Coordinates of C-alpha atoms in Angstrom, one line a residue:
M66 CA -18.4 -1.4 -9.5
M67 CA -19.5 0.5 -6.5
T68 CA -21.5 -1.0 -3.7
S69 CA -23.6 0.3 -0.9
R70 CA -20.6 0.0 1.6
D71 CA -18.2 2.0 -0.6
T72 CA -19.5 5.3 0.7
Y73 CA -21.5 6.6 3.8
P74 CA -24.4 9.1 3.1
I75 CA -24.8 11.9 5.4
V76 CA -26.4 15.5 5.2
T77 CA -24.2 18.4 5.8
W78 CA -24.3 22.2 6.1
K79 CA -22.6 23.7 3.1
I80 CA -21.2 27.3 3.4
A81 CA -19.9 29.1 0.3
G82 CA -19.5 32.8 1.0
H83 CA -22.9 34.0 2.2
D84 CA -24.7 31.0 0.8
I85 CA -25.7 28.5 3.7
R86 CA -27.7 25.4 2.8
Q87 CA -28.0 21.7 3.8
K88 CA -27.1 19.2 1.1
P89 CA -26.6 15.5 1.0
D90 CA -22.9 14.3 1.0
L91 CA -20.9 11.2 0.9
L92 CA -18.1 10.1 3.3
A93 CA -15.5 7.4 3.0
P94 CA -16.4 4.7 5.4
E95 CA -13.8 3.8 8.0
S96 CA -14.0 0.6 9.9
L97 CA -12.2 -1.6 12.3
L98 CA -10.7 -4.9 11.0
T99 CA -9.1 -7.5 13.5
L100 CA -6.5 -9.9 12.1
Y101 CA -6.1 -13.3 13.8
V102 CA -3.2 -15.5 13.0
N103 CA -3.1 -19.1 14.0
G104 CA -5.9 -18.3 16.6
K105 CA -4.4 -15.3 18.2
K106 CA -5.1 -11.6 17.7
A107 CA -2.3 -10.3 15.7
H108 CA -3.2 -6.7 14.5
Q109 CA -6.0 -4.2 14.2
F110 CA -6.6 -1.9 11.2
L111 CA -8.5 1.2 10.7
Y112 CA -9.4 0.8 7.0
L113 CA -11.8 1.3 4.2
P114 CA -14.0 -2.0 4.0
K115 CA -13.0 -4.0 0.8
L116 CA -10.1 -6.4 0.1
E117 CA -9.9 -7.4 3.7
I118 CA -8.1 -10.6 3.1
E119 CA -5.8 -9.0 0.7
L120 CA -5.0 -6.4 3.2
C121 CA -4.0 -8.8 5.9
L122 CA -1.8 -11.1 3.4
G123 CA 0.0 -7.9 2.3
F124 CA 0.5 -6.8 5.9
L125 CA 1.8 -10.2 6.7
L126 CA 4.2 -10.1 3.7
T127 CA 5.5 -6.7 4.4
S128 CA 5.9 -7.6 8.1
G129 CA 8.3 -10.4 7.3
V130 CA 5.8 -13.1 8.5
L131 CA 5.2 -14.9 5.1
E132 CA 6.7 -15.0 1.7
T133 CA 4.3 -17.1 -0.4
M134 CA 0.8 -18.3 -0.5
A135 CA 2.2 -21.8 0.0
E136 CA 2.6 -20.9 3.7
V137 CA -1.2 -20.1 4.1
L138 CA -3.4 -23.1 5.2
E139 CA -6.6 -21.3 5.7
M140 CA -8.3 -17.9 5.3
R141 CA -11.7 -16.8 6.6
L142 CA -13.4 -13.4 6.5
L143 CA -16.1 -12.0 8.6
P144 CA -16.8 -8.7 7.0
P145 CA -18.5 -5.6 8.5
D146 CA -22.3 -5.7 8.5
W147 CA -23.6 -2.2 8.9
H148 CA -27.2 -3.4 8.6
A149 CA -26.7 -5.7 11.6
G150 CA -25.1 -2.7 13.6
R151 CA -21.6 -4.3 13.4
D152 CA -19.3 -2.0 11.8
W153 CA -16.1 -4.1 12.4
G154 CA -14.6 -7.1 10.6
E155 CA -12.5 -10.1 11.3
V156 CA -9.9 -12.0 9.2
W157 CA -8.7 -15.4 10.4
I158 CA -5.5 -16.7 8.8
R159 CA -3.8 -20.1 9.6
L160 CA -0.2 -20.4 8.6
A161 CA 1.9 -23.5 8.3
K162 CA 4.5 -22.1 10.8
P163 CA 4.3 -20.2 14.1
A164 CA 4.0 -16.5 13.6
D165 CA 5.4 -14.0 16.0
L166 CA 4.2 -10.5 15.3
K167 CA 5.2 -8.9 18.7
N168 CA 8.4 -7.5 17.2
N169 CA 7.3 -6.5 13.6
F170 CA 8.1 -3.4 11.8
S171 CA 7.6 0.0 13.2
S172 CA 9.4 3.4 12.8
H173 CA 11.6 2.4 15.6
H174 CA 13.3 -0.2 13.4
A175 CA 14.5 2.3 10.9
L176 CA 18.1 2.4 11.9
A177 CA 18.4 -1.4 12.0
I178 CA 16.8 -1.7 8.5
L179 CA 18.8 1.0 6.8
T180 CA 22.2 -0.3 8.2
G181 CA 21.4 -3.9 7.8
E182 CA 22.4 -4.7 11.4
G183 CA 20.0 -6.8 13.4
G184 CA 19.8 -4.6 16.5
I185 CA 16.1 -4.3 17.4
N186 CA 14.8 -7.0 15.0
D187 CA 16.9 -9.5 13.4
N188 CA 14.1 -10.6 11.1
L189 CA 13.8 -7.1 9.5
T190 CA 17.2 -6.0 8.5
A191 CA 18.1 -4.9 5.1
R192 CA 19.7 -8.2 4.3
Q193 CA 16.5 -9.9 4.7
F194 CA 14.7 -8.1 2.0
R195 CA 13.8 -9.2 -1.5
R196 CA 16.6 -7.5 -3.5
S197 CA 14.9 -5.1 -5.8
Q198 CA 18.2 -4.2 -7.4
E199 CA 18.3 -7.5 -9.1
S200 CA 15.3 -6.5 -11.3
P201 CA 16.4 -5.7 -15.0
V202 CA 13.4 -3.6 -15.5
Q203 CA 13.8 -0.4 -17.5
V204 CA 11.1 1.9 -18.9
P205 CA 10.8 5.1 -20.7
V206 CA 9.9 8.3 -18.8
S207 CA 6.7 8.6 -21.0
K208 CA 5.4 5.3 -19.6
I209 CA 5.8 6.7 -16.0
K210 CA 3.9 9.9 -17.1
A211 CA 1.2 7.8 -18.8
L212 CA 0.7 5.5 -15.8
M213 CA 0.6 8.4 -13.3
A214 CA -1.9 10.2 -15.6
A215 CA -4.2 7.0 -15.3
L216 CA -3.8 6.8 -11.6
P217 CA -6.8 9.2 -10.9
H218 CA -9.1 6.8 -12.9
H219 CA -8.6 4.2 -10.1
Q220 CA -9.7 6.7 -7.4
E221 CA -13.6 6.4 -7.6
I222 CA -14.1 6.7 -3.9
F223 CA -11.8 9.6 -3.7
R224 CA -13.7 11.4 -6.4
Q225 CA -16.9 11.1 -4.3
T226 CA -15.5 11.8 -0.8
G227 CA -12.0 13.3 -1.2
A228 CA -10.9 11.1 1.7
T229 CA -8.9 8.1 0.4
H230 CA -5.4 7.2 -1.0
A231 CA -4.8 4.9 -4.0
I232 CA -1.9 2.5 -4.9
C233 CA -1.7 0.8 -8.2
L234 CA 0.6 -1.8 -9.7
A235 CA 1.4 -1.8 -13.4
A236 CA 3.5 -4.2 -15.6
A237 CA 6.8 -2.7 -16.6
D238 CA 6.6 -4.6 -20.0
G239 CA 2.8 -3.9 -20.7
D240 CA 0.3 -1.4 -21.0
G241 CA -2.1 0.0 -18.3
I242 CA -2.6 -0.7 -14.6
L243 CA -2.9 -4.3 -13.4
L244 CA -4.1 -4.0 -9.8
S245 CA -5.4 -1.0 -7.7
A246 CA -6.8 -0.4 -4.2
E247 CA -8.1 2.5 -2.3
D248 CA -8.1 3.0 1.5
V249 CA -8.3 5.7 4.1
G250 CA -4.6 5.0 4.9
R251 CA -1.9 4.8 2.4
H252 CA -0.2 1.9 4.2
N253 CA -3.4 -0.2 4.1
A254 CA -3.8 0.6 0.4
F255 CA -0.2 -0.6 -0.3
D256 CA -0.8 -3.8 1.6
K257 CA -4.0 -4.5 -0.3
V258 CA -2.4 -4.4 -3.7
I259 CA 0.5 -6.3 -2.4
G260 CA -1.9 -8.9 -0.9
Q261 CA -3.6 -9.1 -4.4
A262 CA -0.3 -9.6 -6.2
L263 CA 0.4 -12.4 -3.6
M264 CA -2.7 -14.1 -4.2
K265 CA -2.5 -13.7 -8.0
N266 CA 1.3 -14.9 -7.9
L267 CA 2.2 -11.8 -9.9
P268 CA 5.9 -11.3 -10.3
T269 CA 6.3 -7.9 -8.5
A270 CA 10.0 -7.7 -9.7
S271 CA 8.7 -6.6 -13.1
T272 CA 6.1 -4.3 -11.9
I273 CA 5.8 -0.5 -11.1
A274 CA 4.0 0.9 -7.9
L275 CA 2.0 4.2 -8.3
L276 CA 1.2 6.3 -5.2
S277 CA -1.3 8.9 -4.8
G278 CA 0.4 10.4 -1.7
R279 CA 3.9 11.0 -0.4
A280 CA 6.6 8.5 -0.4
S281 CA 7.5 7.9 3.3
F282 CA 10.0 5.5 4.7
E283 CA 7.3 3.0 5.5
M284 CA 6.1 3.1 1.8
V285 CA 9.5 2.3 0.5
F286 CA 9.9 -0.4 3.1
K287 CA 6.8 -2.1 1.9
A288 CA 8.0 -1.8 -1.8
A289 CA 11.4 -3.2 -0.6
R290 CA 9.7 -6.1 1.1
A291 CA 7.6 -7.0 -1.9
G292 CA 10.6 -6.7 -4.3
L293 CA 9.2 -3.7 -6.3
P294 CA 11.9 -2.0 -8.5
I295 CA 10.1 1.3 -9.2
L296 CA 8.1 3.4 -6.9
S297 CA 6.5 6.6 -8.3
S298 CA 4.6 9.2 -6.3
V299 CA 2.6 12.3 -7.0
S300 CA 4.1 13.9 -4.0
A301 CA 7.5 14.2 -2.1
P302 CA 9.7 11.6 -0.6
T303 CA 11.2 11.9 2.8
S304 CA 14.9 11.9 3.6
L305 CA 14.8 8.4 5.1
A306 CA 12.6 7.1 2.1
V307 CA 15.4 8.2 -0.2
R308 CA 18.1 6.5 1.9
L309 CA 16.1 3.2 2.1
A310 CA 15.4 3.3 -1.7
E311 CA 19.1 3.8 -2.4
L312 CA 20.0 0.9 -0.3
Q313 CA 17.5 -1.5 -1.6
G314 CA 18.0 -0.7 -5.4
I315 CA 14.6 0.9 -5.7
T316 CA 14.1 3.7 -8.4
L317 CA 12.1 6.3 -6.5
I318 CA 10.3 9.0 -8.3
G319 CA 8.5 11.9 -6.8
F320 CA 6.3 14.8 -7.8
A321 CA 5.3 12.8 -10.9
R322 CA 2.5 15.2 -12.2
G323 CA 1.8 16.0 -15.8
E324 CA 5.1 16.5 -17.7
H325 CA 7.2 16.8 -14.5
L326 CA 8.8 14.2 -12.4
N327 CA 11.9 14.0 -9.9
V328 CA 14.1 10.9 -9.9
Y329 CA 15.9 10.5 -6.6
T330 CA 17.5 7.1 -6.7
H331 CA 18.8 4.5 -9.4
P332 CA 17.9 6.6 -12.4
H333 CA 19.3 3.7 -14.6
R334 CA 15.7 2.2 -14.7
L335 CA 14.5 5.2 -16.8
A336 CA 15.7 4.7 -20.4
E337 CA 16.5 8.4 -21.0
L338 CA 18.6 8.5 -17.7
A339 CA 20.4 5.3 -18.2
P340 CA 23.2 6.5 -20.3
L341 CA 23.8 9.6 -17.9
A342 CA 23.6 7.3 -14.8
A343 CA 26.4 5.1 -16.3
V344 CA 28.9 8.1 -16.7

């Protein structure tokens, strides 16, 4: 259900050919969220207000800081309050162990992650990831097509504003989408669904991730950290995304639109391709 904070009303000038007029419009609200871990400022997000705790938990998981909810002792949320003139929020999380976020993932760690060598950050090498290749998941191509066709139904704010990305998780052995999240940033949306899965103790090794945008290295990285075996996107992957998906055993699918899709890595998880991949 939509709430008053899901969209931001505004009046704009609309120009269509020679027709010029003022009309009411809606924007996707963007706000600032600060994450505090064990009492110290750990990270700041520019994000779409909603699922703040899930966003922070997903970020901590994909950053290699925590693995399970058993490590979380306390969570508190101070959400944005636009009526009070405060358009920023805070999440306070207390973990059972010290957390050093100074050296967490960035694009500068790509080589270390791809090669499996410590280098820049010993905590984020390929050997430290949950091994997606251990997942026995296999699905028909028709299931991927059906799930991608359902993805737009989980983009309510995008339909109103055209300014958000959506990420969904679906069960490989079930019907329909289990979890979804929208955000102004693809990375935030992915962390939100991963955080939801973490809080619900959802076995991610038997789920499929659906992306409304391109599959970049960072998105495949988050899938690998969460142990997701299949990642399907409506757009293209990058070369480093394909390399990381190959290394981590992730089936990476791109341009999944209508009746078409491209399979870039580990095609054996699609039933129709499994015999061909075995040759």
